[in-house]
PDB file of C-alpha atoms in Angstrom:
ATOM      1  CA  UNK A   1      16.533  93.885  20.865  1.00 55.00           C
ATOM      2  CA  UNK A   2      13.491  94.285  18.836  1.00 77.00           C
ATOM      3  CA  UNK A   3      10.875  91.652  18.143  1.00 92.00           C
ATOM      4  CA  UNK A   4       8.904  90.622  15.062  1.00 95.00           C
ATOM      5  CA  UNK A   5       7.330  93.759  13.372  1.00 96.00           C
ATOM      6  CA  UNK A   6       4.525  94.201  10.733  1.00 97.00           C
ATOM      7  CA  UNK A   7       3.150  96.932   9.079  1.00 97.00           C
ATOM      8  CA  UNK A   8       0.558  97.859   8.729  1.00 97.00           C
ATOM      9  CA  UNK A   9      -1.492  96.957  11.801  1.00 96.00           C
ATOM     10  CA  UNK A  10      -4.772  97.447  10.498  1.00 97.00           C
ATOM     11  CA  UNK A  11      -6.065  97.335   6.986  1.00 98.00           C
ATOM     12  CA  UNK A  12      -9.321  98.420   5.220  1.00 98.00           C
ATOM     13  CA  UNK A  13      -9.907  97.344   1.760  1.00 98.00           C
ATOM     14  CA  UNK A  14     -12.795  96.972  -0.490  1.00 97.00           C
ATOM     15  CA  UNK A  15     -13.445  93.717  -2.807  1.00 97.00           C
ATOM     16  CA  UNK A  16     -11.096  93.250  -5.493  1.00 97.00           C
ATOM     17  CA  UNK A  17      -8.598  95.690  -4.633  1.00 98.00           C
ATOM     18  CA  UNK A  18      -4.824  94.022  -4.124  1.00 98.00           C
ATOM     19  CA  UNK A  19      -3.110  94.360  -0.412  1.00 98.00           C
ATOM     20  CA  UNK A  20       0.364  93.724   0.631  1.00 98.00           C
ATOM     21  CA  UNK A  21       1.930  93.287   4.246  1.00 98.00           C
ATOM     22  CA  UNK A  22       4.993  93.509   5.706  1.00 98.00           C
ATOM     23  CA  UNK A  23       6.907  91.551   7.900  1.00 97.00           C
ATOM     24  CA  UNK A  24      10.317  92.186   9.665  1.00 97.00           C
ATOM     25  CA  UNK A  25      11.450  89.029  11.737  1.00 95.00           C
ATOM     26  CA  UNK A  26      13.929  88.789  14.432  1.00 92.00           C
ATOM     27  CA  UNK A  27      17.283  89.646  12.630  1.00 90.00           C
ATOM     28  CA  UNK A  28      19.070  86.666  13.235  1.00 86.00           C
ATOM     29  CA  UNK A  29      16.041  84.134  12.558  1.00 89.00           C
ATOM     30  CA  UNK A  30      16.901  82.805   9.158  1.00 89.00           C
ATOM     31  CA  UNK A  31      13.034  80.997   9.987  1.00 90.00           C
ATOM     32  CA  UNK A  32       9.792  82.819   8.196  1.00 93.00           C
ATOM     33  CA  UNK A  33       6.460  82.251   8.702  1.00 94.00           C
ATOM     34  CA  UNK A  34       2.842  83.421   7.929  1.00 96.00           C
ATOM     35  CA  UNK A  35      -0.305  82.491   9.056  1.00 96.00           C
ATOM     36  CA  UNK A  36      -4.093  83.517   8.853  1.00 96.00           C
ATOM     37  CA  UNK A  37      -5.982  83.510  11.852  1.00 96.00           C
ATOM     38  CA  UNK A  38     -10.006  84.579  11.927  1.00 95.00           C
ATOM     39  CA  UNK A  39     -12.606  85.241  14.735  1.00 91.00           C
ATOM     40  CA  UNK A  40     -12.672  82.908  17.782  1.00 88.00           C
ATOM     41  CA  UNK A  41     -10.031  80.672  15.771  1.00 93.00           C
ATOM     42  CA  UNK A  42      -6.525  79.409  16.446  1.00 95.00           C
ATOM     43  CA  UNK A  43      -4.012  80.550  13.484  1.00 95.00           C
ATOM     44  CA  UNK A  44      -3.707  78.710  10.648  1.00 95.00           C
ATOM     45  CA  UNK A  45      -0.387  78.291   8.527  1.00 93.00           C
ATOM     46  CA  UNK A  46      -0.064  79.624   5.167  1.00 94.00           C
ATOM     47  CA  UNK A  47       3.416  79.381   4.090  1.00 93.00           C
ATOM     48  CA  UNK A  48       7.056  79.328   5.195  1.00 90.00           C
ATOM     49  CA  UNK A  49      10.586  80.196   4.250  1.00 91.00           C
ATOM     50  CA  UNK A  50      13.928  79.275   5.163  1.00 89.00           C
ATOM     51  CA  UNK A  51      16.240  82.267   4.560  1.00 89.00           C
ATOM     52  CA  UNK A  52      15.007  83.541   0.629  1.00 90.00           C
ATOM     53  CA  UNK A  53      13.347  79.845  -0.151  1.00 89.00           C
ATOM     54  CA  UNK A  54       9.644  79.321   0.002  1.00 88.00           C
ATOM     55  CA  UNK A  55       9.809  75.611   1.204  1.00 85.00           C
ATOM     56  CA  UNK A  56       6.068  74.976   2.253  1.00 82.00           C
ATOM     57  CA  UNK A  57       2.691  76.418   1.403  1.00 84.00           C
ATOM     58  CA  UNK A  58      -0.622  75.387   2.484  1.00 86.00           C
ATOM     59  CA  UNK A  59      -3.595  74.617   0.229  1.00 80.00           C
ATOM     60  CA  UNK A  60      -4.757  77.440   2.387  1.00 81.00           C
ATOM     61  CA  UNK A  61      -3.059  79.890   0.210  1.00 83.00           C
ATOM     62  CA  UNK A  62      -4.927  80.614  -3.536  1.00 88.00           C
ATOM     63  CA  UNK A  63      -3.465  81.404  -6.766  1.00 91.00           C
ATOM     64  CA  UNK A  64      -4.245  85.384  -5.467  1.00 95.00           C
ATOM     65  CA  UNK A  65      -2.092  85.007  -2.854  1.00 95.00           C
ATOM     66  CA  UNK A  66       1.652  85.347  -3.521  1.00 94.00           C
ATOM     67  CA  UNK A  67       4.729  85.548  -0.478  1.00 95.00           C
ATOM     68  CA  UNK A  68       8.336  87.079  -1.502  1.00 95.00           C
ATOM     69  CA  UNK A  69      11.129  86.731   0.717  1.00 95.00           C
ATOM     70  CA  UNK A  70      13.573  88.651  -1.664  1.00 90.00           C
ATOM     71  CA  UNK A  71      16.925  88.757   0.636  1.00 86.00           C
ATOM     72  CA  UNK A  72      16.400  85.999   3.436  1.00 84.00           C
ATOM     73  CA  UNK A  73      15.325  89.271   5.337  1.00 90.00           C
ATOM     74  CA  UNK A  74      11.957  91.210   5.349  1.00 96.00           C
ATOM     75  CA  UNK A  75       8.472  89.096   3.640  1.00 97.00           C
ATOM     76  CA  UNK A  76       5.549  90.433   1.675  1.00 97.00           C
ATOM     77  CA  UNK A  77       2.250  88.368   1.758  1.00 97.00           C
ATOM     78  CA  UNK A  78       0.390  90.079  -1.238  1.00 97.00           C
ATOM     79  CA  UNK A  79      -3.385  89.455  -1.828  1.00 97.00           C
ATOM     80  CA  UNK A  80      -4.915  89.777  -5.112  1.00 97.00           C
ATOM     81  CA  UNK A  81      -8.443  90.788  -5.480  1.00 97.00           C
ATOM     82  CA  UNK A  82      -9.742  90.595  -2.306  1.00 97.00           C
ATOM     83  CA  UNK A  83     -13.147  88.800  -0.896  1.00 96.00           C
ATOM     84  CA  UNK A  84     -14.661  89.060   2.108  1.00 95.00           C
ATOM     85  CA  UNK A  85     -13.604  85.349   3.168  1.00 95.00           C
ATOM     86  CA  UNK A  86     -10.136  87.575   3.151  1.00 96.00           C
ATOM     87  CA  UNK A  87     -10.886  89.326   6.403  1.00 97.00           C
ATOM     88  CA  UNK A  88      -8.558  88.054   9.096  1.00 97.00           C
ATOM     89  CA  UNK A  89      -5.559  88.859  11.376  1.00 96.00           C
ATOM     90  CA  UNK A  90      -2.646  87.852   9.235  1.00 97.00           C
ATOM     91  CA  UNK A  91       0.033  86.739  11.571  1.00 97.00           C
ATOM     92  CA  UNK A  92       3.692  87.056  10.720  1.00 96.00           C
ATOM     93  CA  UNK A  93       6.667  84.395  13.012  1.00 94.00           C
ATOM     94  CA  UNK A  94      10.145  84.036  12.996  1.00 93.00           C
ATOM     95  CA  UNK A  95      12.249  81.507  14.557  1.00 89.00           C
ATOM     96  CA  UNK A  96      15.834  80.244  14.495  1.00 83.00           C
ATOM     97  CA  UNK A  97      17.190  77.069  13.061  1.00 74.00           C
ATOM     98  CA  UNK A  98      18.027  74.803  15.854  1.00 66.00           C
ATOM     99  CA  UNK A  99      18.228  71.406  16.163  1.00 52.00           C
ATOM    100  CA  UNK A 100      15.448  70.378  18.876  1.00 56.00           C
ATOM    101  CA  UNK A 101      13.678  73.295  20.179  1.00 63.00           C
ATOM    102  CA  UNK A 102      11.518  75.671  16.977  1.00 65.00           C
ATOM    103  CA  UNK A 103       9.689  78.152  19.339  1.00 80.00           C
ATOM    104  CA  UNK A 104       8.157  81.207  17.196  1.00 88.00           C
ATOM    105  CA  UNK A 105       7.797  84.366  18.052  1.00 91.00           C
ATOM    106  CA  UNK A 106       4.820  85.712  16.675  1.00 94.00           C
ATOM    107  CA  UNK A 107       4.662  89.573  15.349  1.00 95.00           C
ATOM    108  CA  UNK A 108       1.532  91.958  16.562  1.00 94.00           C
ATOM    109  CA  UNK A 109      -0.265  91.190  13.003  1.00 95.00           C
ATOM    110  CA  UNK A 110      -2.308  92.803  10.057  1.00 97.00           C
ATOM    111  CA  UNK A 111      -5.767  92.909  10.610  1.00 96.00           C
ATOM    112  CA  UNK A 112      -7.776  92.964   7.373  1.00 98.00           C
ATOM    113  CA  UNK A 113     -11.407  94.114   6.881  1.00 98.00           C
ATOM    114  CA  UNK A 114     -12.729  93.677   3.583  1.00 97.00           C
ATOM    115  CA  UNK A 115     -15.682  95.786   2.472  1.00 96.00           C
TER     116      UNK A 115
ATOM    117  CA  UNK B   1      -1.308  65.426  10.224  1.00 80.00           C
ATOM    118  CA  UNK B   2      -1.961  66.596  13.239  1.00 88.00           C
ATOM    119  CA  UNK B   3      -4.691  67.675  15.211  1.00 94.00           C
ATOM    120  CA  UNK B   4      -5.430  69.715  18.631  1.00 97.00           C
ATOM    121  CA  UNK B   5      -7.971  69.761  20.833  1.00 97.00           C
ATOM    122  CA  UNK B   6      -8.856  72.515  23.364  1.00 97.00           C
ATOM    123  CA  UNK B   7     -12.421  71.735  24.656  1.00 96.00           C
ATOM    124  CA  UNK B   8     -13.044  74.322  27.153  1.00 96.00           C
ATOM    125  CA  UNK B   9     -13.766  77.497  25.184  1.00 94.00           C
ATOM    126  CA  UNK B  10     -14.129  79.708  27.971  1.00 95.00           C
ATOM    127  CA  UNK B  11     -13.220  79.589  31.594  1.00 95.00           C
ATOM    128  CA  UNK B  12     -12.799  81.438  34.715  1.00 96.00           C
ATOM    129  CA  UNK B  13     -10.689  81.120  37.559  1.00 97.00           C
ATOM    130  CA  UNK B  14      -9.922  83.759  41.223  1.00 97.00           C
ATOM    131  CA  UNK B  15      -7.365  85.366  41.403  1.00 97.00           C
ATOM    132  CA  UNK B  16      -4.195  84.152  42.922  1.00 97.00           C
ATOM    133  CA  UNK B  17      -5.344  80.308  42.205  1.00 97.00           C
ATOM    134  CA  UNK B  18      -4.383  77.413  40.208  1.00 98.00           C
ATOM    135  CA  UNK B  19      -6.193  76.902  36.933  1.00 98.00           C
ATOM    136  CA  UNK B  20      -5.728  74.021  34.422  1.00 98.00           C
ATOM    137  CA  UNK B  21      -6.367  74.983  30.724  1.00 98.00           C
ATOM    138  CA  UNK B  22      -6.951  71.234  28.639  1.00 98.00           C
ATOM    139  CA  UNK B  23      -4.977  69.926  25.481  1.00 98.00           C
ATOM    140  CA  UNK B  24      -5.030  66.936  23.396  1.00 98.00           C
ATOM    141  CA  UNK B  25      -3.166  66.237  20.664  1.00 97.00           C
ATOM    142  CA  UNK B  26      -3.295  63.510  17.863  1.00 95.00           C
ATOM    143  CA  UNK B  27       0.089  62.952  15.615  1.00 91.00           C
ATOM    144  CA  UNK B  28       1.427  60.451  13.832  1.00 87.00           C
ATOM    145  CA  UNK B  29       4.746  62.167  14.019  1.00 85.00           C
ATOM    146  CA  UNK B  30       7.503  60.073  16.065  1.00 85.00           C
ATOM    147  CA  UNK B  31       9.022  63.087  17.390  1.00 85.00           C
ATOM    148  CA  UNK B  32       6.765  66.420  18.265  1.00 89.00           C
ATOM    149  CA  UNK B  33       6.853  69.270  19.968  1.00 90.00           C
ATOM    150  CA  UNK B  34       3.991  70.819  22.130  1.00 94.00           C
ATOM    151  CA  UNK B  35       4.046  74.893  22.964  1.00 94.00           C
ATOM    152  CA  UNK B  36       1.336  76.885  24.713  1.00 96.00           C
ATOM    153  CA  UNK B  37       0.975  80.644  23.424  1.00 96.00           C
ATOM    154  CA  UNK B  38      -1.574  83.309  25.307  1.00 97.00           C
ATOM    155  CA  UNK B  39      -2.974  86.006  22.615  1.00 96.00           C
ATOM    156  CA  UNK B  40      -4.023  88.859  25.004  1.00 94.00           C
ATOM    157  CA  UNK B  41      -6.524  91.111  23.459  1.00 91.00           C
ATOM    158  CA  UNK B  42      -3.863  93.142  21.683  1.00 88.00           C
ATOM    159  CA  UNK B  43      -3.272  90.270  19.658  1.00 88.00           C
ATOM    160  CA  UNK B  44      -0.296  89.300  20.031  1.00 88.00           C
ATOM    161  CA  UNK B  45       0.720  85.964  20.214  1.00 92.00           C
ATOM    162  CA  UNK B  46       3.109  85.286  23.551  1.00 93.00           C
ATOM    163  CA  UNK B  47       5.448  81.907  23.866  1.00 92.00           C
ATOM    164  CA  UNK B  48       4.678  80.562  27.252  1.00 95.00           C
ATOM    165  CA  UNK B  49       6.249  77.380  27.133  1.00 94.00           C
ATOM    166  CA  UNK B  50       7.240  74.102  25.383  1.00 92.00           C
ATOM    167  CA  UNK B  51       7.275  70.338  25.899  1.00 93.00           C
ATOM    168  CA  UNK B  52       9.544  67.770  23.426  1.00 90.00           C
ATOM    169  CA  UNK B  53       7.838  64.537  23.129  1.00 90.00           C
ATOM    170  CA  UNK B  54      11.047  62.519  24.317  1.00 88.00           C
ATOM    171  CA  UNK B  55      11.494  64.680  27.131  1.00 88.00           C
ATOM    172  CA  UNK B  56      11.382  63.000  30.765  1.00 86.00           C
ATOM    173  CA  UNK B  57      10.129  66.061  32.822  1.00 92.00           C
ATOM    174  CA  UNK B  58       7.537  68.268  32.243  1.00 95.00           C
ATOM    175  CA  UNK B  59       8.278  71.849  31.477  1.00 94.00           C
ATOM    176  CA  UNK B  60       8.064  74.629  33.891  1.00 96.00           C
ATOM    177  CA  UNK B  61       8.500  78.319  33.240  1.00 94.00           C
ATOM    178  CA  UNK B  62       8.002  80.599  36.270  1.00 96.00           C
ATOM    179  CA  UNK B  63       4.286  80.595  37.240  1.00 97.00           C
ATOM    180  CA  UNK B  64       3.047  77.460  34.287  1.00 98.00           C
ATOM    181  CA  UNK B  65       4.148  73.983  34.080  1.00 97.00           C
ATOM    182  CA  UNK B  66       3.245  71.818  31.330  1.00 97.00           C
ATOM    183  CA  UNK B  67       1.408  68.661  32.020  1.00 96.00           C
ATOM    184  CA  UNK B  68       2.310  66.206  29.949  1.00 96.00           C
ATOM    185  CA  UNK B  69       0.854  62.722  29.744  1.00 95.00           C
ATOM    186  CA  UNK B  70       2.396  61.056  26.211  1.00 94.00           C
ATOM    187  CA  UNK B  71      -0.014  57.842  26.351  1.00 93.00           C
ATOM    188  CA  UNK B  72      -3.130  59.904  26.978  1.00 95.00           C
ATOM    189  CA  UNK B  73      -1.671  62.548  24.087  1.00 96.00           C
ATOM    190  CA  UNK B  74      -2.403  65.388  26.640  1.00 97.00           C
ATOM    191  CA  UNK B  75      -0.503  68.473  27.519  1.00 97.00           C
ATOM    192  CA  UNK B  76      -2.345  70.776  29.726  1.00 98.00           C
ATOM    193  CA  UNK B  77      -1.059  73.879  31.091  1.00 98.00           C
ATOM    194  CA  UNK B  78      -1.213  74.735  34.718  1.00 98.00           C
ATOM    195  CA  UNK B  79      -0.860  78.503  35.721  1.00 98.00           C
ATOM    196  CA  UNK B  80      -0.234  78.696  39.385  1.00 96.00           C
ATOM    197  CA  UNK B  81      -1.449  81.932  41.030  1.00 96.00           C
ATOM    198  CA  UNK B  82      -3.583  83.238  38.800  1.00 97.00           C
ATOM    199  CA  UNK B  83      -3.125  86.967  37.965  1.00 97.00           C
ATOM    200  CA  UNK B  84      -5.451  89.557  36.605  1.00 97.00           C
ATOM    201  CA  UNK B  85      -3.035  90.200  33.644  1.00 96.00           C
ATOM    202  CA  UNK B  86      -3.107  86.658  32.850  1.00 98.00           C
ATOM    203  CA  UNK B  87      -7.051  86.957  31.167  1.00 98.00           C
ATOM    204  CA  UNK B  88      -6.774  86.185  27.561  1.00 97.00           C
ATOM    205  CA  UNK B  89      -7.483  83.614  25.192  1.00 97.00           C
ATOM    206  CA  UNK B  90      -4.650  80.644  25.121  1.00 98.00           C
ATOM    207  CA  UNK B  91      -3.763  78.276  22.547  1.00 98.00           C
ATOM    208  CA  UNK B  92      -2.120  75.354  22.221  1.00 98.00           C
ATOM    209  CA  UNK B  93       0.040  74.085  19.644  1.00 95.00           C
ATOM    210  CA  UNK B  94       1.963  71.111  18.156  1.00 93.00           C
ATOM    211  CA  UNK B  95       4.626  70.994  15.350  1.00 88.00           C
ATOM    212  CA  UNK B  96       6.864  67.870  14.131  1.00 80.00           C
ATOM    213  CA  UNK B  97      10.652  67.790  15.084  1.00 71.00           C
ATOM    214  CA  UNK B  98      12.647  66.959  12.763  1.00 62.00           C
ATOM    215  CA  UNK B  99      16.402  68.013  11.773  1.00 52.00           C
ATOM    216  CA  UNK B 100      16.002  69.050   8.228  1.00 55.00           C
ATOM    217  CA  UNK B 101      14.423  71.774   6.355  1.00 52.00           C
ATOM    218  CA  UNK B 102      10.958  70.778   6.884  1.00 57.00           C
ATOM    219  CA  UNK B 103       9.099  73.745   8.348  1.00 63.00           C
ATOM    220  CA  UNK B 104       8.001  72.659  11.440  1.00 78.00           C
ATOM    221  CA  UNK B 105       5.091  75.042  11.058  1.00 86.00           C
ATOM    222  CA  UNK B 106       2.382  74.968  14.105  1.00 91.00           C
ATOM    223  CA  UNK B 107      -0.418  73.747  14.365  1.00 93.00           C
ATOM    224  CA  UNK B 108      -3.051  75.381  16.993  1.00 96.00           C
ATOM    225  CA  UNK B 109      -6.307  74.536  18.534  1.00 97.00           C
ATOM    226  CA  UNK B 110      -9.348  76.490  19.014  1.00 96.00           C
ATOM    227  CA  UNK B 111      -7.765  78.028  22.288  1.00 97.00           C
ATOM    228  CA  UNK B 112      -9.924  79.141  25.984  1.00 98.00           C
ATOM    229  CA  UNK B 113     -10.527  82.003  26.643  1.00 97.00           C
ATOM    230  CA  UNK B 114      -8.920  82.501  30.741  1.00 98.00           C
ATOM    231  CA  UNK B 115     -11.120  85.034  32.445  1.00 97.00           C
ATOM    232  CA  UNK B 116      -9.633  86.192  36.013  1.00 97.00           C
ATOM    233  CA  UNK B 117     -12.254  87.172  38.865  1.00 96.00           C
ATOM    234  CA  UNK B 118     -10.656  89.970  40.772  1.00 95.00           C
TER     235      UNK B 118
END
């Protein structure tokens, strides 16, 4: 039983170069989600999908950010042009669709420097 | 929307005691659910526990129990028997319930940071 994976675990970038992450949830959670968490903060949610469908996205997430869920299975959160105000853990959770109780479980993140 | 609330950034406790780690929530959600995750400084984010907002009891999961006061919009975790493994930061978290395809994302507070004194 394996958990939530991402890849890479660490990232260095300079400015306005493009990034992409990968996340492999639980293999039954048909649940996806991403969020961005920086220093001393709790995470913050960026975006969501239900199986292939992006359902929800914050106002977090910028016209150079883009997520694919292609086949319900694996995500990509790419970043366009990078800033500094990029540099962040990027946090990748899964969860199954039940009717009262959502607990996610939360991959080991991407942590982005950008130079 | 929702808010938490975790005022005690930092805080330290002796081993094998009781510690209490503050939450307070605002919602205007009729149905909620609270969770408490410890981030340890790998990073990883760890499900401790959970508390529905129409449940009776409050949650308990081995060595935490969830204290949940609805009409105060509180739900502090306890950790009984504090252990040297358990110093890391903790956060609290809140998400709607609701039996649809809404996303139920979380929302988190600023988390405390647990330090354990051997």
């Amino acid at each position: 039983d394996t958990g939530v994976s991402q890849d890479p675990r660490h990232k260095i970038t300079k400015r306005g170069q493009n990034v992409t992450f990968r996340c492999d949830p639980i293999s039954e959670h048909n649940r996806l989600y991403w969020y961005r968490q920086t220093l001393g903060q709790g995470p913050e949610f960026l975006t969501y999908f239900q199986n292939e469908a992006q359902l929800e996205k914050s106002r977090l997430l910028s016209d150079r950010f883009s997520a694919e869920r292609p086949k319900g299975s694996f995500s990509t959160l790419e970043i366009q042009r990078t800033e500094q105000g990029d540099s962040a853990m990027y946090l990748c959770a899964s969860s199954l669709d039940r009717v009262i109780v959502y607990e996610q479980y939360f991959g080991p993140g991407t942590r982005l420097t950008v130079t | 929307a929702q808010k938490i609330t975790q005022t005690q950034p930092g805080m330290f406790v002796q081993e094998k005691e009781a510690v209490t780690l503050d939450c307070t929530y605002d919602t205007s959600d009729p149905s909620y659910g609270l969770f408490w995750y410890k981030q340890p400084s790998s990073g990883e984010m760890i499900f401790l526990i959970y508390q529905g907002s129409y449940d009776q009891q409050n949650a308990t999961e081995g060595r935490y129990s969830l204290n949940f006061q609805k009409a105060r919009k509180s739900a502090n975790l306890v950790i009984s028997a504090s252990q040297l493994g358990d110093s890391a930061m903790y956060f609290c978290a809140m998400s709607a319930l609701m039996n649809n395809n809404a996303g139920n994302m979380l929302t988190f507070g600023g988390g405390t940071r647990l330090m354990v004194k051997p």
